[in-house]
PDB file of C-alpha atoms in Angstrom:
ATOM      1  CA  MET R   1     -39.957  84.737 -50.969  1.00 47.00           C
ATOM      2  CA  ASP R   2     -36.607  86.468 -51.922  1.00 47.00           C
ATOM      3  CA  GLU R   3     -34.840  89.107 -49.831  1.00 45.00           C
ATOM      4  CA  ASP R   4     -35.759  92.037 -52.236  1.00 47.00           C
ATOM      5  CA  SER R   5     -39.426  91.102 -51.944  1.00 46.00           C
ATOM      6  CA  HIS R   6     -39.165  90.898 -48.138  1.00 46.00           C
ATOM      7  CA  CYS R   7     -37.572  94.391 -47.984  1.00 47.00           C
ATOM      8  CA  THR R   8     -39.994  95.933 -50.401  1.00 48.00           C
ATOM      9  CA  ALA R   9     -43.018  94.805 -48.207  1.00 47.00           C
ATOM     10  CA  GLU R  10     -41.289  96.195 -45.133  1.00 49.00           C
ATOM     11  CA  ARG R  11     -40.530  99.437 -46.710  1.00 50.00           C
ATOM     12  CA  GLU R  12     -44.145  99.926 -47.969  1.00 52.00           C
ATOM     13  CA  LEU R  13     -45.397  99.153 -44.501  1.00 44.00           C
ATOM     14  CA  LEU R  14     -42.836 101.712 -43.063  1.00 47.00           C
ATOM     15  CA  GLU R  15     -44.153 104.338 -45.407  1.00 53.00           C
ATOM     16  CA  THR R  16     -47.654 103.616 -44.442  1.00 48.00           C
ATOM     17  CA  VAL R  17     -46.973 103.976 -40.717  1.00 42.00           C
ATOM     18  CA  SER R  18     -45.102 107.139 -41.538  1.00 49.00           C
ATOM     19  CA  ARG R  19     -48.065 108.671 -43.250  1.00 49.00           C
ATOM     20  CA  ILE R  20     -50.289 107.503 -40.537  1.00 44.00           C
ATOM     21  CA  THR R  21     -47.975 109.320 -37.780  1.00 43.00           C
ATOM     22  CA  THR R  22     -47.675 112.565 -39.852  1.00 45.00           C
ATOM     23  CA  SER R  23     -51.346 112.852 -40.691  1.00 45.00           C
ATOM     24  CA  SER R  24     -52.428 112.234 -36.959  1.00 41.00           C
ATOM     25  CA  THR R  25     -53.592 115.540 -35.403  1.00 40.00           C
ATOM     26  CA  THR R  26     -55.131 114.111 -32.213  1.00 43.00           C
ATOM     27  CA  SER R  27     -53.972 111.440 -29.684  1.00 43.00           C
ATOM     28  CA  PRO R  28     -55.766 108.119 -30.817  1.00 46.00           C
ATOM     29  CA  THR R  29     -57.219 105.881 -28.148  1.00 45.00           C
ATOM     30  CA  ASP R  30     -55.626 102.407 -27.759  1.00 45.00           C
ATOM     31  CA  GLU R  31     -58.482 100.936 -29.896  1.00 43.00           C
ATOM     32  CA  GLU R  32     -57.725 103.411 -32.693  1.00 43.00           C
ATOM     33  CA  GLN R  33     -54.042 102.835 -32.382  1.00 44.00           C
ATOM     34  CA  ASN R  34     -54.449  98.803 -32.771  1.00 44.00           C
ATOM     35  CA  GLN R  35     -56.989  99.114 -35.516  1.00 44.00           C
ATOM     36  CA  PRO R  36     -54.651 100.364 -38.373  1.00 42.00           C
ATOM     37  CA  LYS R  37     -51.900  98.106 -37.190  1.00 40.00           C
ATOM     38  CA  ALA R  38     -54.246  95.178 -37.558  1.00 36.00           C
ATOM     39  CA  GLU R  39     -55.139  96.309 -41.003  1.00 39.00           C
ATOM     40  CA  MET R  40     -51.548  96.831 -42.105  1.00 37.00           C
ATOM     41  CA  SER R  41     -50.685  93.432 -40.788  1.00 38.00           C
ATOM     42  CA  TYR R  42     -53.450  91.977 -42.896  1.00 34.00           C
ATOM     43  CA  GLU R  43     -52.433  93.690 -46.053  1.00 39.00           C
ATOM     44  CA  VAL R  44     -48.807  92.568 -45.977  1.00 36.00           C
ATOM     45  CA  ARG R  45     -50.030  88.977 -45.451  1.00 37.00           C
ATOM     46  CA  LYS R  46     -52.585  89.370 -48.223  1.00 37.00           C
ATOM     47  CA  GLU R  47     -49.903  90.715 -50.622  1.00 42.00           C
ATOM     48  CA  ASN R  48     -47.198  88.276 -49.527  1.00 43.00           C
ATOM     49  CA  PRO R  49     -48.928  84.913 -48.838  1.00 39.00           C
ATOM     50  CA  GLU R  50     -45.365  83.194 -49.253  1.00 38.00           C
ATOM     51  CA  LYS R  51     -44.237  85.031 -46.189  1.00 41.00           C
ATOM     52  CA  ASP R  52     -46.106  82.966 -43.687  1.00 42.00           C
ATOM     53  CA  ASP R  53     -43.401  80.494 -43.199  1.00 41.00           C
ATOM     54  CA  LEU R  54     -40.798  83.134 -42.953  1.00 40.00           C
ATOM     55  CA  GLN R  55     -42.861  85.048 -40.380  1.00 42.00           C
ATOM     56  CA  GLU R  56     -43.208  81.899 -38.193  1.00 40.00           C
ATOM     57  CA  SER R  57     -39.564  81.041 -38.185  1.00 41.00           C
ATOM     58  CA  ASN R  58     -38.652  84.701 -37.612  1.00 43.00           C
ATOM     59  CA  ALA R  59     -41.455  85.307 -35.089  1.00 40.00           C
ATOM     60  CA  SER R  60     -39.047  86.968 -32.691  1.00 39.00           C
ATOM     61  CA  LEU R  61     -38.668  89.873 -34.962  1.00 43.00           C
ATOM     62  CA  SER R  62     -42.415  90.247 -35.666  1.00 46.00           C
ATOM     63  CA  PRO R  63     -44.134  93.525 -34.553  1.00 49.00           C
ATOM     64  CA  ASN R  64     -45.931  93.198 -31.276  1.00 48.00           C
ATOM     65  CA  SER R  65     -49.643  93.956 -31.433  1.00 49.00           C
ATOM     66  CA  SER R  66     -49.363  96.149 -28.287  1.00 51.00           C
ATOM     67  CA  MET R  67     -46.800  98.382 -29.833  1.00 57.00           C
ATOM     68  CA  THR R  68     -47.676 102.077 -30.239  1.00 66.00           C
ATOM     69  CA  THR R  69     -47.534 103.792 -33.628  1.00 70.00           C
ATOM     70  CA  LYS R  70     -44.258 105.206 -32.713  1.00 63.00           C
ATOM     71  CA  GLU R  71     -42.708 101.978 -31.599  1.00 58.00           C
ATOM     72  CA  LEU R  72     -44.136 100.120 -34.550  1.00 63.00           C
ATOM     73  CA  GLN R  73     -42.543 102.870 -36.784  1.00 62.00           C
ATOM     74  CA  GLU R  74     -39.137 102.562 -35.157  1.00 62.00           C
ATOM     75  CA  TYR R  75     -39.383  98.642 -35.364  1.00 55.00           C
ATOM     76  CA  TRP R  76     -39.997  98.770 -39.249  1.00 57.00           C
ATOM     77  CA  ARG R  77     -37.268 101.375 -39.497  1.00 57.00           C
ATOM     78  CA  ASN R  78     -34.750  98.966 -37.885  1.00 54.00           C
ATOM     79  CA  GLU R  79     -36.316  96.137 -40.113  1.00 49.00           C
ATOM     80  CA  LYS R  80     -35.495  98.237 -43.122  1.00 52.00           C
ATOM     81  CA  ARG R  81     -31.932  98.467 -41.971  1.00 48.00           C
ATOM     82  CA  GLN R  82     -31.532  94.768 -41.556  1.00 48.00           C
ATOM     83  CA  CYS R  83     -33.123  94.115 -44.995  1.00 45.00           C
ATOM     84  CA  ARG R  84     -29.924  95.526 -46.513  1.00 49.00           C
ATOM     85  CA  GLN R  85     -28.447  92.008 -45.962  1.00 54.00           C
ATOM     86  CA  ALA R  86     -24.746  92.329 -46.576  1.00 58.00           C
ATOM     87  CA  LYS R  87     -23.429  89.727 -48.869  1.00 85.00           C
ATOM     88  CA  LEU R  88     -20.395  87.627 -47.737  1.00 91.00           C
ATOM     89  CA  LEU R  89     -17.099  87.691 -49.556  1.00 93.00           C
ATOM     90  CA  PHE R  90     -14.457  84.871 -49.427  1.00 96.00           C
ATOM     91  CA  GLU R  91     -10.732  85.540 -49.408  1.00 96.00           C
ATOM     92  CA  ILE R  92      -7.766  83.089 -49.106  1.00 97.00           C
ATOM     93  CA  PRO R  93      -4.945  84.966 -48.330  1.00 96.00           C
ATOM     94  CA  SER R  94      -2.507  82.391 -47.116  1.00 96.00           C
ATOM     95  CA  THR R  95      -1.917  78.702 -46.619  1.00 96.00           C
ATOM     96  CA  ARG R  96       0.361  76.430 -44.543  1.00 96.00           C
ATOM     97  CA  ILE R  97       1.688  73.101 -44.983  1.00 95.00           C
ATOM     98  CA  VAL R  98       0.958  70.618 -42.138  1.00 95.00           C
ATOM     99  CA  GLU R  99       3.102  67.439 -41.518  1.00 92.00           C
ATOM    100  CA  HIS R 100       1.291  65.155 -39.179  1.00 84.00           C
ATOM    101  CA  HIS R 101       2.764  61.520 -38.567  1.00 83.00           C
ATOM    102  CA  LEU R 102       2.881  59.989 -42.230  1.00 85.00           C
ATOM    103  CA  SER R 103       0.539  62.619 -43.611  1.00 89.00           C
ATOM    104  CA  LYS R 104       1.272  65.918 -45.381  1.00 92.00           C
ATOM    105  CA  TYR R 105      -1.355  68.342 -46.417  1.00 93.00           C
ATOM    106  CA  VAL R 106      -2.063  72.023 -47.137  1.00 95.00           C
ATOM    107  CA  MET R 107      -4.402  74.103 -44.891  1.00 97.00           C
ATOM    108  CA  TYR R 108      -6.027  77.022 -46.718  1.00 97.00           C
ATOM    109  CA  LYS R 109      -6.817  80.031 -44.590  1.00 97.00           C
ATOM    110  CA  ILE R 110     -10.411  81.383 -45.347  1.00 97.00           C
ATOM    111  CA  ILE R 111     -11.413  84.657 -44.529  1.00 96.00           C
ATOM    112  CA  ILE R 112     -15.142  85.376 -44.556  1.00 95.00           C
ATOM    113  CA  LEU R 113     -16.150  89.053 -44.629  1.00 90.00           C
ATOM    114  CA  GLN R 114     -19.372  90.896 -44.795  1.00 86.00           C
ATOM    115  CA  THR R 115     -19.414  93.476 -47.453  1.00 82.00           C
ATOM    116  CA  GLY R 116     -19.312  97.040 -46.157  1.00 71.00           C
ATOM    117  CA  SER R 117     -18.127  95.855 -42.674  1.00 60.00           C
ATOM    118  CA  PHE R 118     -15.034  96.317 -40.708  1.00 62.00           C
ATOM    119  CA  ASP R 119     -12.586  93.674 -39.568  1.00 56.00           C
ATOM    120  CA  SER R 120     -14.815  93.113 -36.495  1.00 64.00           C
ATOM    121  CA  ASN R 121     -17.260  91.307 -38.467  1.00 75.00           C
ATOM    122  CA  LYS R 122     -14.793  88.809 -40.270  1.00 88.00           C
ATOM    123  CA  SER R 123     -14.519  85.073 -39.635  1.00 92.00           C
ATOM    124  CA  VAL R 124     -11.476  83.069 -40.076  1.00 94.00           C
ATOM    125  CA  ILE R 125     -11.352  79.397 -40.707  1.00 97.00           C
ATOM    126  CA  GLU R 126      -9.133  76.684 -42.182  1.00 97.00           C
ATOM    127  CA  ARG R 127      -9.910  73.941 -44.598  1.00 98.00           C
ATOM    128  CA  ARG R 128      -7.800  71.466 -46.452  1.00 96.00           C
ATOM    129  CA  TYR R 129      -8.249  70.093 -49.964  1.00 96.00           C
ATOM    130  CA  SER R 130     -10.091  66.924 -48.824  1.00 95.00           C
ATOM    131  CA  ASP R 131     -12.542  69.167 -46.947  1.00 97.00           C
ATOM    132  CA  PHE R 132     -13.551  71.001 -50.198  1.00 98.00           C
ATOM    133  CA  GLU R 133     -13.595  67.672 -51.972  1.00 96.00           C
ATOM    134  CA  LYS R 134     -16.060  66.176 -49.466  1.00 97.00           C
ATOM    135  CA  LEU R 135     -18.179  69.250 -49.806  1.00 97.00           C
ATOM    136  CA  HIS R 136     -18.163  69.015 -53.556  1.00 97.00           C
ATOM    137  CA  ARG R 137     -19.271  65.420 -53.713  1.00 96.00           C
ATOM    138  CA  SER R 138     -21.935  66.038 -51.084  1.00 96.00           C
ATOM    139  CA  LEU R 139     -23.428  68.955 -53.031  1.00 97.00           C
ATOM    140  CA  LEU R 140     -23.276  67.118 -56.361  1.00 96.00           C
ATOM    141  CA  GLU R 141     -25.587  64.324 -54.715  1.00 95.00           C
ATOM    142  CA  GLU R 142     -28.116  66.989 -53.595  1.00 94.00           C
ATOM    143  CA  PHE R 143     -27.625  69.823 -56.310  1.00 95.00           C
ATOM    144  CA  SER R 144     -26.857  67.965 -59.486  1.00 93.00           C
ATOM    145  CA  GLU R 145     -28.231  70.403 -61.854  1.00 92.00           C
ATOM    146  CA  GLU R 146     -26.996  73.513 -60.061  1.00 92.00           C
ATOM    147  CA  MET R 147     -23.523  72.028 -59.809  1.00 94.00           C
ATOM    148  CA  GLU R 148     -23.362  70.895 -63.321  1.00 91.00           C
ATOM    149  CA  ASP R 149     -21.087  73.630 -64.507  1.00 91.00           C
ATOM    150  CA  VAL R 150     -19.349  74.171 -61.271  1.00 94.00           C
ATOM    151  CA  SER R 151     -15.400  73.339 -61.747  1.00 92.00           C
ATOM    152  CA  PHE R 152     -13.478  71.944 -59.024  1.00 94.00           C
ATOM    153  CA  PRO R 153      -9.691  71.828 -58.954  1.00 90.00           C
ATOM    154  CA  LYS R 154      -8.430  68.296 -59.744  1.00 87.00           C
ATOM    155  CA  LYS R 155      -5.997  66.298 -57.788  1.00 84.00           C
ATOM    156  CA  THR R 156      -2.458  65.861 -59.146  1.00 81.00           C
ATOM    157  CA  LEU R 157      -0.131  62.852 -58.607  1.00 74.00           C
ATOM    158  CA  THR R 158       2.865  65.169 -58.007  1.00 77.00           C
ATOM    159  CA  GLY R 159       3.582  68.763 -57.209  1.00 76.00           C
ATOM    160  CA  ASN R 160       0.666  69.258 -54.801  1.00 84.00           C
ATOM    161  CA  PHE R 161       2.981  71.304 -52.448  1.00 89.00           C
ATOM    162  CA  THR R 162       4.562  73.529 -55.108  1.00 92.00           C
ATOM    163  CA  GLU R 163       3.918  77.338 -54.764  1.00 93.00           C
ATOM    164  CA  GLU R 164       2.410  77.317 -58.306  1.00 92.00           C
ATOM    165  CA  ILE R 165      -0.112  74.537 -57.566  1.00 93.00           C
ATOM    166  CA  ILE R 166      -0.939  76.168 -53.971  1.00 94.00           C
ATOM    167  CA  ASN R 167      -1.435  79.593 -55.625  1.00 95.00           C
ATOM    168  CA  GLU R 168      -3.791  78.150 -58.261  1.00 94.00           C
ATOM    169  CA  ARG R 169      -5.888  76.399 -55.756  1.00 95.00           C
ATOM    170  CA  LYS R 170      -6.156  79.421 -53.731  1.00 96.00           C
ATOM    171  CA  LEU R 171      -7.711  81.223 -56.577  1.00 96.00           C
ATOM    172  CA  ALA R 172      -9.797  78.296 -57.428  1.00 96.00           C
ATOM    173  CA  PHE R 173     -11.244  77.589 -53.901  1.00 97.00           C
ATOM    174  CA  LYS R 174     -12.036  81.419 -53.573  1.00 97.00           C
ATOM    175  CA  ASP R 175     -13.962  81.428 -56.924  1.00 96.00           C
ATOM    176  CA  TYR R 176     -15.513  78.047 -55.919  1.00 97.00           C
ATOM    177  CA  LEU R 177     -16.810  79.393 -52.569  1.00 97.00           C
ATOM    178  CA  ARG R 178     -18.167  82.739 -54.241  1.00 96.00           C
ATOM    179  CA  ILE R 179     -19.985  80.631 -56.959  1.00 96.00           C
ATOM    180  CA  LEU R 180     -21.660  78.494 -54.292  1.00 96.00           C
ATOM    181  CA  TYR R 181     -22.686  81.380 -52.183  1.00 96.00           C
ATOM    182  CA  ALA R 182     -24.231  82.971 -55.294  1.00 94.00           C
ATOM    183  CA  MET R 183     -26.750  80.088 -55.411  1.00 94.00           C
ATOM    184  CA  LYS R 184     -29.483  80.628 -53.060  1.00 91.00           C
ATOM    185  CA  TYR R 185     -30.403  76.927 -52.305  1.00 92.00           C
ATOM    186  CA  ILE R 186     -26.748  75.938 -51.763  1.00 95.00           C
ATOM    187  CA  GLN R 187     -26.120  79.014 -49.878  1.00 94.00           C
ATOM    188  CA  ARG R 188     -28.817  78.140 -47.394  1.00 92.00           C
ATOM    189  CA  SER R 189     -28.212  74.212 -47.412  1.00 95.00           C
ATOM    190  CA  LYS R 190     -27.091  72.582 -44.306  1.00 95.00           C
ATOM    191  CA  LYS R 191     -24.024  71.042 -46.102  1.00 96.00           C
ATOM    192  CA  PHE R 192     -22.587  74.453 -47.156  1.00 97.00           C
ATOM    193  CA  ILE R 193     -23.275  75.919 -43.708  1.00 96.00           C
ATOM    194  CA  ASP R 194     -21.735  72.804 -42.003  1.00 97.00           C
ATOM    195  CA  PHE R 195     -18.558  73.043 -44.128  1.00 98.00           C
ATOM    196  CA  LEU R 196     -17.976  76.494 -42.783  1.00 97.00           C
ATOM    197  CA  THR R 197     -19.011  75.994 -39.198  1.00 97.00           C
ATOM    198  CA  ARG R 198     -19.134  72.331 -38.159  1.00 97.00           C
ATOM    199  CA  PRO R 199     -15.370  71.759 -37.512  1.00 97.00           C
ATOM    200  CA  GLU R 200     -15.117  74.665 -35.179  1.00 97.00           C
ATOM    201  CA  LEU R 201     -18.453  73.667 -33.336  1.00 97.00           C
ATOM    202  CA  GLN R 202     -17.146  70.166 -33.041  1.00 97.00           C
ATOM    203  CA  GLU R 203     -14.074  71.585 -31.313  1.00 97.00           C
ATOM    204  CA  ALA R 204     -16.005  74.025 -29.213  1.00 97.00           C
ATOM    205  CA  TYR R 205     -18.523  71.126 -27.891  1.00 97.00           C
ATOM    206  CA  GLY R 206     -15.500  68.749 -27.270  1.00 97.00           C
ATOM    207  CA  CYS R 207     -14.042  71.472 -24.909  1.00 97.00           C
ATOM    208  CA  LEU R 208     -17.377  72.042 -23.255  1.00 97.00           C
ATOM    209  CA  ARG R 209     -17.630  68.335 -22.509  1.00 96.00           C
ATOM    210  CA  GLY R 210     -14.091  68.436 -21.102  1.00 96.00           C
ATOM    211  CA  GLY R 211     -15.076  71.290 -18.883  1.00 96.00           C
ATOM    212  CA  GLN R 212     -12.782  73.734 -20.739  1.00 98.00           C
ATOM    213  CA  TYR R 213     -15.534  76.370 -20.667  1.00 98.00           C
ATOM    214  CA  THR R 214     -13.275  79.333 -21.468  1.00 98.00           C
ATOM    215  CA  LYS R 215     -11.937  77.806 -24.647  1.00 98.00           C
ATOM    216  CA  ALA R 216     -15.222  76.607 -25.718  1.00 98.00           C
ATOM    217  CA  LEU R 217     -16.792  79.922 -25.142  1.00 98.00           C
ATOM    218  CA  GLU R 218     -13.840  81.677 -27.117  1.00 97.00           C
ATOM    219  CA  ILE R 219     -14.699  79.361 -30.245  1.00 97.00           C
ATOM    220  CA  LEU R 220     -18.506  79.680 -29.808  1.00 98.00           C
ATOM    221  CA  LEU R 221     -18.418  83.428 -29.797  1.00 96.00           C
ATOM    222  CA  GLU R 222     -16.417  83.520 -32.970  1.00 94.00           C
ATOM    223  CA  VAL R 223     -18.784  80.896 -34.636  1.00 96.00           C
ATOM    224  CA  ILE R 224     -22.063  82.528 -33.728  1.00 95.00           C
ATOM    225  CA  GLY R 225     -21.639  85.632 -35.594  1.00 92.00           C
ATOM    226  CA  LEU R 226     -21.030  83.582 -38.877  1.00 94.00           C
ATOM    227  CA  GLN R 227     -23.823  81.234 -38.305  1.00 94.00           C
ATOM    228  CA  GLU R 228     -26.182  84.301 -37.783  1.00 92.00           C
ATOM    229  CA  ARG R 229     -25.144  85.709 -41.185  1.00 90.00           C
ATOM    230  CA  LEU R 230     -25.429  82.196 -42.801  1.00 92.00           C
ATOM    231  CA  THR R 231     -28.879  81.328 -41.445  1.00 91.00           C
ATOM    232  CA  ARG R 232     -30.802  84.630 -41.485  1.00 85.00           C
ATOM    233  CA  GLY R 233     -33.892  82.729 -42.888  1.00 83.00           C
ATOM    234  CA  ASN R 234     -33.837  80.136 -40.128  1.00 90.00           C
ATOM    235  CA  PRO R 235     -33.119  81.870 -36.812  1.00 91.00           C
ATOM    236  CA  VAL R 236     -34.026  78.672 -34.806  1.00 95.00           C
ATOM    237  CA  SER R 237     -30.939  76.717 -36.175  1.00 95.00           C
ATOM    238  CA  ILE R 238     -28.584  78.628 -33.991  1.00 96.00           C
ATOM    239  CA  VAL R 239     -30.305  78.020 -30.864  1.00 97.00           C
ATOM    240  CA  PRO R 240     -28.026  75.172 -29.714  1.00 97.00           C
ATOM    241  CA  THR R 241     -25.026  77.410 -30.214  1.00 98.00           C
ATOM    242  CA  LEU R 242     -26.655  80.280 -28.146  1.00 98.00           C
ATOM    243  CA  CYS R 243     -27.439  77.691 -25.344  1.00 98.00           C
ATOM    244  CA  ALA R 244     -24.083  76.237 -25.221  1.00 98.00           C
ATOM    245  CA  ILE R 245     -22.810  79.877 -24.756  1.00 98.00           C
ATOM    246  CA  VAL R 246     -25.255  80.231 -21.957  1.00 98.00           C
ATOM    247  CA  VAL R 247     -24.085  77.060 -20.302  1.00 98.00           C
ATOM    248  CA  CYS R 248     -20.422  78.332 -20.582  1.00 98.00           C
ATOM    249  CA  HIS R 249     -21.240  81.613 -19.217  1.00 98.00           C
ATOM    250  CA  LYS R 250     -23.131  79.982 -16.342  1.00 98.00           C
ATOM    251  CA  ASP R 251     -20.358  77.577 -15.506  1.00 97.00           C
ATOM    252  CA  LEU R 252     -17.865  80.532 -15.515  1.00 98.00           C
ATOM    253  CA  GLU R 253     -20.100  82.366 -13.164  1.00 97.00           C
ATOM    254  CA  ASN R 254     -21.169  85.121 -15.549  1.00 98.00           C
ATOM    255  CA  PRO R 255     -24.968  84.959 -14.919  1.00 97.00           C
ATOM    256  CA  ALA R 256     -25.502  88.431 -16.702  1.00 98.00           C
ATOM    257  CA  SER R 257     -23.887  87.206 -19.778  1.00 98.00           C
ATOM    258  CA  ALA R 258     -25.656  83.832 -19.624  1.00 98.00           C
ATOM    259  CA  PHE R 259     -28.995  85.565 -19.164  1.00 98.00           C
ATOM    260  CA  GLU R 260     -28.283  88.009 -22.223  1.00 97.00           C
ATOM    261  CA  TYR R 261     -27.629  85.110 -24.587  1.00 98.00           C
ATOM    262  CA  GLY R 262     -30.446  83.009 -23.032  1.00 97.00           C
ATOM    263  CA  GLU R 263     -32.908  85.991 -24.048  1.00 97.00           C
ATOM    264  CA  LYS R 264     -31.617  85.759 -27.430  1.00 96.00           C
ATOM    265  CA  ALA R 265     -32.253  82.009 -27.706  1.00 97.00           C
ATOM    266  CA  LEU R 266     -35.737  82.390 -26.106  1.00 96.00           C
ATOM    267  CA  SER R 267     -36.790  84.949 -28.649  1.00 95.00           C
ATOM    268  CA  ARG R 268     -35.928  82.535 -31.465  1.00 95.00           C
ATOM    269  CA  LEU R 269     -38.082  79.890 -29.988  1.00 94.00           C
ATOM    270  CA  HIS R 270     -41.260  82.125 -29.321  1.00 88.00           C
ATOM    271  CA  MET R 271     -43.300  80.150 -31.966  1.00 90.00           C
ATOM    272  CA  HIS R 272     -41.555  76.988 -31.359  1.00 92.00           C
ATOM    273  CA  THR R 273     -42.254  75.863 -27.824  1.00 90.00           C
ATOM    274  CA  SER R 274     -42.101  72.122 -28.803  1.00 90.00           C
ATOM    275  CA  HIS R 275     -38.367  72.634 -29.675  1.00 93.00           C
ATOM    276  CA  ARG R 276     -36.214  70.374 -27.394  1.00 93.00           C
ATOM    277  CA  TYR R 277     -34.215  73.294 -26.010  1.00 96.00           C
ATOM    278  CA  TYR R 278     -37.192  75.323 -25.006  1.00 94.00           C
ATOM    279  CA  ILE R 279     -38.063  73.942 -21.598  1.00 94.00           C
ATOM    280  CA  PRO R 280     -34.400  73.376 -20.353  1.00 95.00           C
ATOM    281  CA  LEU R 281     -33.853  77.031 -21.501  1.00 96.00           C
ATOM    282  CA  LEU R 282     -36.782  78.308 -19.622  1.00 95.00           C
ATOM    283  CA  GLU R 283     -35.726  76.606 -16.517  1.00 95.00           C
ATOM    284  CA  THR R 284     -32.180  77.939 -16.757  1.00 97.00           C
ATOM    285  CA  MET R 285     -33.452  81.435 -17.321  1.00 97.00           C
ATOM    286  CA  ILE R 286     -35.707  81.235 -14.349  1.00 97.00           C
ATOM    287  CA  THR R 287     -32.708  80.397 -12.210  1.00 97.00           C
ATOM    288  CA  LEU R 288     -30.567  83.042 -13.786  1.00 97.00           C
ATOM    289  CA  ALA R 289     -33.279  85.580 -13.506  1.00 97.00           C
ATOM    290  CA  TYR R 290     -33.648  84.806  -9.633  1.00 96.00           C
ATOM    291  CA  GLU R 291     -30.053  85.039  -9.173  1.00 96.00           C
ATOM    292  CA  LEU R 292     -29.790  88.470 -10.983  1.00 97.00           C
ATOM    293  CA  GLY R 293     -33.004  89.890  -9.214  1.00 96.00           C
ATOM    294  CA  LYS R 294     -34.889  90.081 -12.435  1.00 95.00           C
ATOM    295  CA  ASP R 295     -38.394  89.216 -13.276  1.00 92.00           C
ATOM    296  CA  PHE R 296     -38.678  85.435 -13.304  1.00 93.00           C
ATOM    297  CA  LEU R 297     -42.409  85.055 -12.744  1.00 93.00           C
ATOM    298  CA  SER R 298     -43.343  85.705 -16.517  1.00 93.00           C
ATOM    299  CA  LEU R 299     -40.980  82.784 -17.308  1.00 94.00           C
ATOM    300  CA  GLN R 300     -42.444  80.686 -14.507  1.00 94.00           C
ATOM    301  CA  GLU R 301     -45.791  81.346 -16.175  1.00 93.00           C
ATOM    302  CA  LYS R 302     -44.549  80.231 -19.512  1.00 91.00           C
ATOM    303  CA  LEU R 303     -43.177  77.070 -17.923  1.00 90.00           C
ATOM    304  CA  GLU R 304     -46.355  76.080 -16.136  1.00 91.00           C
ATOM    305  CA  GLU R 305     -48.368  76.953 -19.144  1.00 88.00           C
ATOM    306  CA  TRP R 306     -46.224  74.533 -21.287  1.00 86.00           C
ATOM    307  CA  LYS R 307     -46.450  71.777 -18.531  1.00 82.00           C
ATOM    308  CA  ALA R 308     -50.290  72.264 -18.433  1.00 84.00           C
ATOM    309  CA  LYS R 309     -50.538  71.595 -22.202  1.00 80.00           C
ATOM    310  CA  LYS R 310     -48.054  68.695 -22.538  1.00 73.00           C
ATOM    311  CA  ASP R 311     -47.775  65.200 -21.318  1.00 68.00           C
ATOM    312  CA  PRO R 312     -45.031  64.786 -18.476  1.00 63.00           C
ATOM    313  CA  ILE R 313     -41.964  63.675 -20.256  1.00 70.00           C
ATOM    314  CA  ARG R 314     -38.406  63.589 -19.050  1.00 71.00           C
ATOM    315  CA  VAL R 315     -36.578  66.681 -20.086  1.00 78.00           C
ATOM    316  CA  PHE R 316     -32.800  67.076 -19.931  1.00 91.00           C
ATOM    317  CA  THR R 317     -31.204  70.053 -18.454  1.00 95.00           C
ATOM    318  CA  LEU R 318     -29.650  72.711 -20.666  1.00 97.00           C
ATOM    319  CA  LYS R 319     -26.209  71.403 -19.886  1.00 97.00           C
ATOM    320  CA  GLU R 320     -27.193  67.797 -20.616  1.00 96.00           C
ATOM    321  CA  LEU R 321     -28.501  68.775 -24.033  1.00 96.00           C
ATOM    322  CA  ALA R 322     -25.432  70.922 -24.781  1.00 96.00           C
ATOM    323  CA  VAL R 323     -22.985  68.171 -24.215  1.00 95.00           C
ATOM    324  CA  ARG R 324     -24.829  65.764 -26.537  1.00 94.00           C
ATOM    325  CA  GLU R 325     -24.311  68.008 -29.509  1.00 94.00           C
ATOM    326  CA  TYR R 326     -21.836  67.067 -32.075  1.00 90.00           C
ATOM    327  CA  VAL R 327     -21.118  63.595 -30.339  1.00 84.00           C
ATOM    328  CA  GLN R 328     -19.419  61.486 -33.050  1.00 64.00           C
TER     329      GLN R 328
END
């Protein structure tokens, strides 16, 4: 189901809730409050059967059945704002020539901006010609029809480092990324997302494995924003990054920040309790909650409930899982 349809359904539901709230002249009982919400939820599912998969993967953002009418109205108001999904813009303002041992190449600085946002929402990465070329070959294998008319700047035997060629490629790569992002299937593909995030994530996890938690955290916090914007339809995919941030904050003795990002990760795993990160994350959150004086009993209950349903298996700690990510 596309974004417009998703937003339309939510807008209609928000208007329905609004009418219910406005027309109500007496304070409804709990039973009366729950009934219209259940009916509305059913109507949305009935009109949008394709939405089921999206609702499951996005369960953390689903309205809770125990919400009051006012809370439900506020929920859909927030959802409506999020529905105005800002598109991403790609700019390549500058380059630099790198000479490393016997190799020489051009690095293109790519600024990824969210439309209608301020500079705080931008992401900055660098890629070289060979990175773009590898992406292009990979996409041709999976999306041959979609890529049929997408042009790619060819290699030249000479003049690769002249100002004219570099400027031509800056413009060509900017258009190339814009065209790819405009194609829904490519935009959401792992290959395209990896091109924009994987090198930075590999560096971050390398720092984490080396005990350089401050550096790892700095990179992860830069990448997570871009990951979230690129993977809105699949929030579970950023759980490893969120958990790596938890590990860094925990080892840097920032339990409050670790708990904050742990809550974000748990919310994305609400309907995915078989995910490899679920139990290690729960165990870490119990420890953090106890340390911070927060309620850990509800987390403990979830852990015991999971153990009662599953056969005993060896579970890695959250840190053990994190250091295994992006191992070559």
